[in-house]
C-alpha positions as a Markdown table, in Angstrom:
| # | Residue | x | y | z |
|---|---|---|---|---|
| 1 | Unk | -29.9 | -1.2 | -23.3 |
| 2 | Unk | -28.7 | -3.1 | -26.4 |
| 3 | Unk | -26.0 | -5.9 | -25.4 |
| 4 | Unk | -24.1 | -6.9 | -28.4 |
| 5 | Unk | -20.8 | -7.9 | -26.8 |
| 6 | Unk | -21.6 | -9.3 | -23.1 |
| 7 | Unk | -23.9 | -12.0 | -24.1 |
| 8 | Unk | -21.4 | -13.6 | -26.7 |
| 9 | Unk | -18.8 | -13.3 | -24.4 |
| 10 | Unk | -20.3 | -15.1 | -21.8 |
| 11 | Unk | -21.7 | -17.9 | -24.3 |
| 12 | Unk | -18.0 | -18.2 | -25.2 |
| 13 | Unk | -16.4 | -18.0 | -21.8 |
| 14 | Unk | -18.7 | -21.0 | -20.9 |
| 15 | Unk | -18.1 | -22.9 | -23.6 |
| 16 | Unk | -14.6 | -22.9 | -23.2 |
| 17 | Unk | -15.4 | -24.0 | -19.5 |
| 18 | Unk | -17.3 | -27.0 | -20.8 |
| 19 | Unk | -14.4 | -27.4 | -23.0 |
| 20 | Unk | -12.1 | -27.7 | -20.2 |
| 21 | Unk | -14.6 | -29.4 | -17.5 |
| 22 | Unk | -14.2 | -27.0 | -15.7 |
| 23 | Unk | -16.1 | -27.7 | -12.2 |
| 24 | Unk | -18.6 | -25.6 | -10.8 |
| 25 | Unk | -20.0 | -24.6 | -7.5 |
| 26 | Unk | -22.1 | -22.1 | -7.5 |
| 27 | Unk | -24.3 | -21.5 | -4.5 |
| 28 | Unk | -26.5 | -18.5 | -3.2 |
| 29 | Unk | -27.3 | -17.2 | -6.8 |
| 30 | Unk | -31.1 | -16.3 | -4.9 |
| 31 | Unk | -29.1 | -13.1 | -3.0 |
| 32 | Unk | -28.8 | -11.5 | -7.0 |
| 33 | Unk | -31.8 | -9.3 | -7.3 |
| 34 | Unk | -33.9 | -10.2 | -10.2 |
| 35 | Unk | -34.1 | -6.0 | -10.7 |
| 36 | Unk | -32.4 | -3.1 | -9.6 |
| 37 | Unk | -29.2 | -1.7 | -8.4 |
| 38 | Unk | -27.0 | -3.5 | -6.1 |
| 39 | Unk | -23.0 | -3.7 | -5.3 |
| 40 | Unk | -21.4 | -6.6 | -5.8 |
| 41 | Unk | -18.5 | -7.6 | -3.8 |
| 42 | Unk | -15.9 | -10.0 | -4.4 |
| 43 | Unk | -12.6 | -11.2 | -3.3 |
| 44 | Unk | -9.5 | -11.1 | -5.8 |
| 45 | Unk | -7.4 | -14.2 | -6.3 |
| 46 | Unk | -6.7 | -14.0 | -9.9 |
| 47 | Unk | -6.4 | -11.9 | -13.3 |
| 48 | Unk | -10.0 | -14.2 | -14.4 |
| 49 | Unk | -12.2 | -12.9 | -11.4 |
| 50 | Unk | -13.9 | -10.9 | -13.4 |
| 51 | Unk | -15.6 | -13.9 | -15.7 |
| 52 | Unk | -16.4 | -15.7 | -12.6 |
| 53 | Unk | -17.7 | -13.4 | -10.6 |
| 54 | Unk | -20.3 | -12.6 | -13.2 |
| 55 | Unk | -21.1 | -15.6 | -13.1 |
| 56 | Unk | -22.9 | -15.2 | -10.1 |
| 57 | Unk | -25.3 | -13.1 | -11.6 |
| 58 | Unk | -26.3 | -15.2 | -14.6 |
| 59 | Unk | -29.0 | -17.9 | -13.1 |
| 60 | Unk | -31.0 | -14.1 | -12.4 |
| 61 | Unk | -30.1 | -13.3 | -15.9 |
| 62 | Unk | -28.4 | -9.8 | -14.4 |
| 63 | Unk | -25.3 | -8.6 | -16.3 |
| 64 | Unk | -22.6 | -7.1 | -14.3 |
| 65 | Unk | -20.2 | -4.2 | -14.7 |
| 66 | Unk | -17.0 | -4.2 | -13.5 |
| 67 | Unk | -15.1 | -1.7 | -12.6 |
| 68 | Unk | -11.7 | -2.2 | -13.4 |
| 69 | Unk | -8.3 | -0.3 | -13.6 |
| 70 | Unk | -7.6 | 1.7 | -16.8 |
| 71 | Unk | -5.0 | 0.2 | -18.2 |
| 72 | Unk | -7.3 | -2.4 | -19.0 |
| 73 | Unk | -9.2 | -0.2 | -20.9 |
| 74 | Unk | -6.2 | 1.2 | -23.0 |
| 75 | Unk | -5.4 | -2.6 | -24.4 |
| 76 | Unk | -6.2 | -2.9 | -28.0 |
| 77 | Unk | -7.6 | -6.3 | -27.8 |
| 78 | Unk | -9.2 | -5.8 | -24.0 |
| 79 | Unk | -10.2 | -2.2 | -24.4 |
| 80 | Unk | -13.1 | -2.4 | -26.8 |
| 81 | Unk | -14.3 | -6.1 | -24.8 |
| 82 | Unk | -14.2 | -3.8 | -21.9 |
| 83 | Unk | -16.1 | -0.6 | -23.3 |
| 84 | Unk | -18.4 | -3.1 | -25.3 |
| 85 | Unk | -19.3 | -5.1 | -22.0 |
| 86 | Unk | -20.0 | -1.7 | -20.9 |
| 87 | Unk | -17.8 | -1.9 | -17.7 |
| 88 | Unk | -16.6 | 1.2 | -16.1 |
| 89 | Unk | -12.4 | 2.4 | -16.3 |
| 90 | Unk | -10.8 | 2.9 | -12.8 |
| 91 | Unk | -8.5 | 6.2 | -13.0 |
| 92 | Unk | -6.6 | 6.6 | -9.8 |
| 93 | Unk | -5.6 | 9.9 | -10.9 |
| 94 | Unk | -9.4 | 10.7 | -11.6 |
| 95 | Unk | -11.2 | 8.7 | -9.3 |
| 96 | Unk | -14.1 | 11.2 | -8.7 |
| 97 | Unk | -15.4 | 10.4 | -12.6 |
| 98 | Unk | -14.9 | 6.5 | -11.9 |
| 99 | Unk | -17.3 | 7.1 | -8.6 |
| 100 | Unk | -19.9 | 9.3 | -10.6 |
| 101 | Unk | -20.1 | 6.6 | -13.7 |
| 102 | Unk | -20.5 | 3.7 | -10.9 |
| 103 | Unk | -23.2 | 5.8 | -9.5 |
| 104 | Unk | -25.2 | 6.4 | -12.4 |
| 105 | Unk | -25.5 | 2.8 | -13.8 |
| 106 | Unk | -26.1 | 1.8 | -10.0 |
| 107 | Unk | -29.0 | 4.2 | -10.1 |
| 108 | Unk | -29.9 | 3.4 | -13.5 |
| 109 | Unk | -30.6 | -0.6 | -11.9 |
| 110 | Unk | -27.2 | -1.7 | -13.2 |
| 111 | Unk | -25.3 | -4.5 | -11.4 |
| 112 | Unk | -21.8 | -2.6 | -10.7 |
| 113 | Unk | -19.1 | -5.2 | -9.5 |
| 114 | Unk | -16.1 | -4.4 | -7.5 |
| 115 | Unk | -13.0 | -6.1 | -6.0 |
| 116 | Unk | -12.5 | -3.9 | -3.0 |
| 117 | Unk | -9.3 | -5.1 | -2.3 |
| 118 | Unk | -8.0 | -3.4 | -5.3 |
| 119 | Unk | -5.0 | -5.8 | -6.4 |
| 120 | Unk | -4.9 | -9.3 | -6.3 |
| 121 | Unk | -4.0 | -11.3 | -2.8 |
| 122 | Unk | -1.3 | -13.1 | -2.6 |
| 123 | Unk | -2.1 | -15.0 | 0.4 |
| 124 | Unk | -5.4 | -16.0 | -0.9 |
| 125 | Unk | -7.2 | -13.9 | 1.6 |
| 126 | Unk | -9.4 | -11.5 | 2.0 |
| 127 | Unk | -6.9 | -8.0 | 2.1 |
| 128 | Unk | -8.3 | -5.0 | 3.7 |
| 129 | Unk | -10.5 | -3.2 | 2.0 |
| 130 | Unk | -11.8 | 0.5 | 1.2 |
| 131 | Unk | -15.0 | 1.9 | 2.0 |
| 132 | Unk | -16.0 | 3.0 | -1.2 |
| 133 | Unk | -18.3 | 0.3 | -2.0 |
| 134 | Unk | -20.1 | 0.9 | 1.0 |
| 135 | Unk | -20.3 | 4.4 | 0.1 |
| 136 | Unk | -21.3 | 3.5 | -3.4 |
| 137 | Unk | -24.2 | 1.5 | -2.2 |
| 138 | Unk | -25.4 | 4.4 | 0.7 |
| 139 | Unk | -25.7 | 7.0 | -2.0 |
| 140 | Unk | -27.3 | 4.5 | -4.8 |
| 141 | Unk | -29.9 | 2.8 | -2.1 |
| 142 | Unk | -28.7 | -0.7 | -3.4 |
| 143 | Unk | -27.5 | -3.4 | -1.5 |
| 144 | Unk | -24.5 | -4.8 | -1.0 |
| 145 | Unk | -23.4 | -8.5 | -2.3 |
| 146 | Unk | -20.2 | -10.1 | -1.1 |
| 147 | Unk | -19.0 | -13.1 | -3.1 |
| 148 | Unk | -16.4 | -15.6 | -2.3 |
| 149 | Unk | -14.1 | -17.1 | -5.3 |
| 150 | Unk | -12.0 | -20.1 | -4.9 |
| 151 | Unk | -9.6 | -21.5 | -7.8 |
| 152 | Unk | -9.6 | -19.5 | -10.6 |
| 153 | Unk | -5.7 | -19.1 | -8.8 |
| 154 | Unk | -4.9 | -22.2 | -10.2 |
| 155 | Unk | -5.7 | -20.8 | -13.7 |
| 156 | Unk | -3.6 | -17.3 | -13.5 |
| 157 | Unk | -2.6 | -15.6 | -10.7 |
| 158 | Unk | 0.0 | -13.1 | -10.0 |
| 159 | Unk | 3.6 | -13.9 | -9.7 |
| 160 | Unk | 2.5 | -17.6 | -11.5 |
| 161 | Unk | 2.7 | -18.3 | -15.5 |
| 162 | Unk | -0.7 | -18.6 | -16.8 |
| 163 | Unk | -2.2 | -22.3 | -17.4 |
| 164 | Unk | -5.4 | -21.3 | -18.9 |
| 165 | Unk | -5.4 | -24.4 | -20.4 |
| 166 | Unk | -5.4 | -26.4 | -17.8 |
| 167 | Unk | -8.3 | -29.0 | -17.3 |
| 168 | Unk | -10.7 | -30.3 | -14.5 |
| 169 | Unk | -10.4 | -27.2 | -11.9 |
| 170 | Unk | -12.8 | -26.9 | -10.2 |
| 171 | Unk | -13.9 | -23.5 | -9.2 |
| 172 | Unk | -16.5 | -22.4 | -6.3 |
| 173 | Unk | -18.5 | -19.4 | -6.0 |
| 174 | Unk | -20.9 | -18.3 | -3.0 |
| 175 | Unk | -23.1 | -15.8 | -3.2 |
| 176 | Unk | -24.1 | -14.2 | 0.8 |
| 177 | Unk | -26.7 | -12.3 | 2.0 |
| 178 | Unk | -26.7 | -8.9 | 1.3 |
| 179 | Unk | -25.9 | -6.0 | 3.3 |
| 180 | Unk | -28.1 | -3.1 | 3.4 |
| 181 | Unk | -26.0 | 0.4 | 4.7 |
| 182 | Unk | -27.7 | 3.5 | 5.0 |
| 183 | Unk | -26.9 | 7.4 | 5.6 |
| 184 | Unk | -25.9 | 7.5 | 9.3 |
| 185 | Unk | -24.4 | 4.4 | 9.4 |
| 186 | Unk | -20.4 | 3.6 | 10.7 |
| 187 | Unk | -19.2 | 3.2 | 7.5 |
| 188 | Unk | -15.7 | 2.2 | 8.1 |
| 189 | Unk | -17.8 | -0.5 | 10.6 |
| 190 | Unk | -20.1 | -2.0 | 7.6 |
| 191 | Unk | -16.8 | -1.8 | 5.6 |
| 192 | Unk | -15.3 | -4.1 | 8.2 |
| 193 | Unk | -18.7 | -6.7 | 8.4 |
| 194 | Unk | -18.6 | -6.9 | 4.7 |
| 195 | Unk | -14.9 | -7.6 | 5.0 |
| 196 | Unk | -15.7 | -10.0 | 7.9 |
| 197 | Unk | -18.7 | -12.0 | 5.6 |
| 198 | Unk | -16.2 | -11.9 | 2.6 |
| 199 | Unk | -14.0 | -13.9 | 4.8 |
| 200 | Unk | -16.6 | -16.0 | 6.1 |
| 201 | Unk | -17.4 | -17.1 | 2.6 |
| 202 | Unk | -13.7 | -17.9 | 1.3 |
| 203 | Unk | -13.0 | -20.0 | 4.4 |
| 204 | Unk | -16.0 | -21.7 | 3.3 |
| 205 | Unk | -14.9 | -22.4 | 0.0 |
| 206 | Unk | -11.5 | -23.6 | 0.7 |
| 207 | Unk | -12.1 | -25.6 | 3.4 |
| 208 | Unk | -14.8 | -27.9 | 0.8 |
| 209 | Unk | -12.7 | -27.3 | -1.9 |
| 210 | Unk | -13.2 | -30.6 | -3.8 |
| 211 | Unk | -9.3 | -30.7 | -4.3 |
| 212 | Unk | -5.8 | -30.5 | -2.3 |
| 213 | Unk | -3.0 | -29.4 | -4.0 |
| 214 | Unk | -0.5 | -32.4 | -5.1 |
| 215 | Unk | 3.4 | -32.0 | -4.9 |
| 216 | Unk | 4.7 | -29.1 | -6.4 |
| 217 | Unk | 1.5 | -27.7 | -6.3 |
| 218 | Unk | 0.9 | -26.0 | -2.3 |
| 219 | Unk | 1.5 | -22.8 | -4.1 |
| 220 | Unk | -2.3 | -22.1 | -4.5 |
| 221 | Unk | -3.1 | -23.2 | -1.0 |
| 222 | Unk | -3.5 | -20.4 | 1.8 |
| 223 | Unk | -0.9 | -21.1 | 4.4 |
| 224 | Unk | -3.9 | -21.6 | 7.1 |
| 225 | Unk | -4.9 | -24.4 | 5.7 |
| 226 | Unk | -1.0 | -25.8 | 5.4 |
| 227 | Unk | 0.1 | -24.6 | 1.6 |
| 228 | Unk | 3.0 | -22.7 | 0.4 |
| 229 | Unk | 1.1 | -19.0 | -0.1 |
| 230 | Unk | 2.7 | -16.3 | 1.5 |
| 231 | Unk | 0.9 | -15.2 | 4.9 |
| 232 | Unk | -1.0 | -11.9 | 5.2 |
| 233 | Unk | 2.0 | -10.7 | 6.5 |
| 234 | Unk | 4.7 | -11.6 | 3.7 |
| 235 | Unk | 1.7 | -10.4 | 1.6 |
| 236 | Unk | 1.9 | -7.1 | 2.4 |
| 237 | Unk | 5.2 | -6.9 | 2.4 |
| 238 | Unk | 5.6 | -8.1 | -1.3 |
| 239 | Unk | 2.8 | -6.1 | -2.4 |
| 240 | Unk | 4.7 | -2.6 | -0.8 |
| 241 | Unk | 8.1 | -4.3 | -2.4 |
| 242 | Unk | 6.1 | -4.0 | -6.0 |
| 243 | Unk | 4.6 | -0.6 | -5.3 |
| 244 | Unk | 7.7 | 0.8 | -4.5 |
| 245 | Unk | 9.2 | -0.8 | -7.6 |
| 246 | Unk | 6.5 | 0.9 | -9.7 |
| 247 | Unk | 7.1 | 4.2 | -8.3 |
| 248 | Unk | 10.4 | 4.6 | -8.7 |
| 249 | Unk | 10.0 | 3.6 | -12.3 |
| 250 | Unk | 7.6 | 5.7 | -12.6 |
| 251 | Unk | 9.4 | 9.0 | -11.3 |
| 252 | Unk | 12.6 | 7.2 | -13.5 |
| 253 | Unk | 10.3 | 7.8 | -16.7 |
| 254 | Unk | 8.7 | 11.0 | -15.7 |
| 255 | Unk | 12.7 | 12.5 | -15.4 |
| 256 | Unk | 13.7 | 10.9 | -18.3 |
| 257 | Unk | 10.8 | 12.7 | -20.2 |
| 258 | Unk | 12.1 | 16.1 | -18.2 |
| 259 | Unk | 15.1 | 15.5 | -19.5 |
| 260 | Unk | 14.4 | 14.6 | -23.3 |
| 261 | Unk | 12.1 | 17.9 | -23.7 |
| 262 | Unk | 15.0 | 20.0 | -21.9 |
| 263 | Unk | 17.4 | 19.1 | -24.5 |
| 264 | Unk | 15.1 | 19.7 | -27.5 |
């Protein structure tokens, strides 16, 4: 499969890392089959997960394809960096041609990444997730990786300006063992270990995270371990605050278009 775009991209994303000194930990990289299919699973702290999280394949020199939502997609800048890297669109009003593309580059020994948790977590941990990976990797016969990132928040989040700029972060990334789920399987119960190693992992990495947040700064720190993040439980709240926000513009739109082609 010819790679024009991914490989530049990543040369580029980690020169701009050395650029920044940006401060890796990256452990467990021998979990990332050298061939083959698998499901890779990671948590979602910020809008750069994607880089980093691919990041866990490189020392096996395995690409990985994301899937990611659309809208992505339909950027003009991100849309062909996105078709070119060859990572799949996410159509929630389509989803059964998202889950067939998955499938067939899973099959076809492709790497598919996913952040199960869908959106980003504003408490900095791990949300509750959907089975569909799990299902993904059942009907593929691939494994399932989870991966832990830790401080890419500090870089862009949601709800925080972007500082993309910013230098010395360190960032940590743990690779765990793989899961293998089969037909016949409880698969809202392998949902929930994957879930539960996920977890595992993040606590990991924030509890050795190299740095502590300075004044002004608890706002990337999980409140566990004494920051300023919202809990799990303000979390959700916010995140059902914002979803009802986009519906209601959403139906707001649709009637206005209703009413623009009634009056034509």
């Amino acid at each position: 499969m010819s790679e024009r775009v991914y490989p530049p991209v990543i040369k580029t994303a980690l020169g701009v890392f050395k650029a920044l000194n940006i401060k890796f930990r990256l452990e467990g990289t021998e979990h990332i089959p050298a061939e083959g299919g698998a499901v890779l699973v990671s948590n979602h702290v910020s809008y750069l997960d994607f880089i980093f999280a691919g990041l866990a394949a490189h020392p096996a020199g395995r690409l990985v394809r994301f899937m990611a939502k659309k809208e992505i997609f339909d950027n003009r800048v991100g849309g062909p960096l996105m078709r070119g890297m060859k990572h799949i669109p996410v159509d929630r009003e389509a989803g059964a041609s998202s889950y067939a593309a998955a499938l067939k580059a899973l099959r076809g020994g492709e790497i598919v990444g996913v952040f199960a948790e869908a959106t980003i977590s504003r408490s900095f941990t791990v949300k509750d997730i959907k089975s569909g990976a799990v299902r993904m990797a059942v009907a593929s016969k691939t494994p399932l990786i989870p991966v832990a990132l830790w401080g890419p928040q500090r870089l862009w989040t949601k709800g925080r300006k972007r500082r993309l700029l910013q230098r010395n972060v360190p960032v940590t990334i743990l690779v765990g063992e793989p899961l293998y789920p089969k037909r016949g399987d409880d698969y809202d119960q392998v949902t929930e270990d994957l879930r539960a190693r996920m977890s595992e992992l993040l606590e990991k990495a924030q509890r050795e995270y190299p740095d502590v947040p300075k004044a002004g700064e608890k706002w990337w720190q999980p409140a566990y371990l004494g920051g300023s993040a919202p809990t799990p439980e303000e979390a959700e709240k916010l995140d059902f605050q914002e979803a009802e926000a986009r519906r209601a513009s959403r139906l707001e739109r649709e009637e206005r278009a209703q009413g623009e082609g009634g009056a034509s």
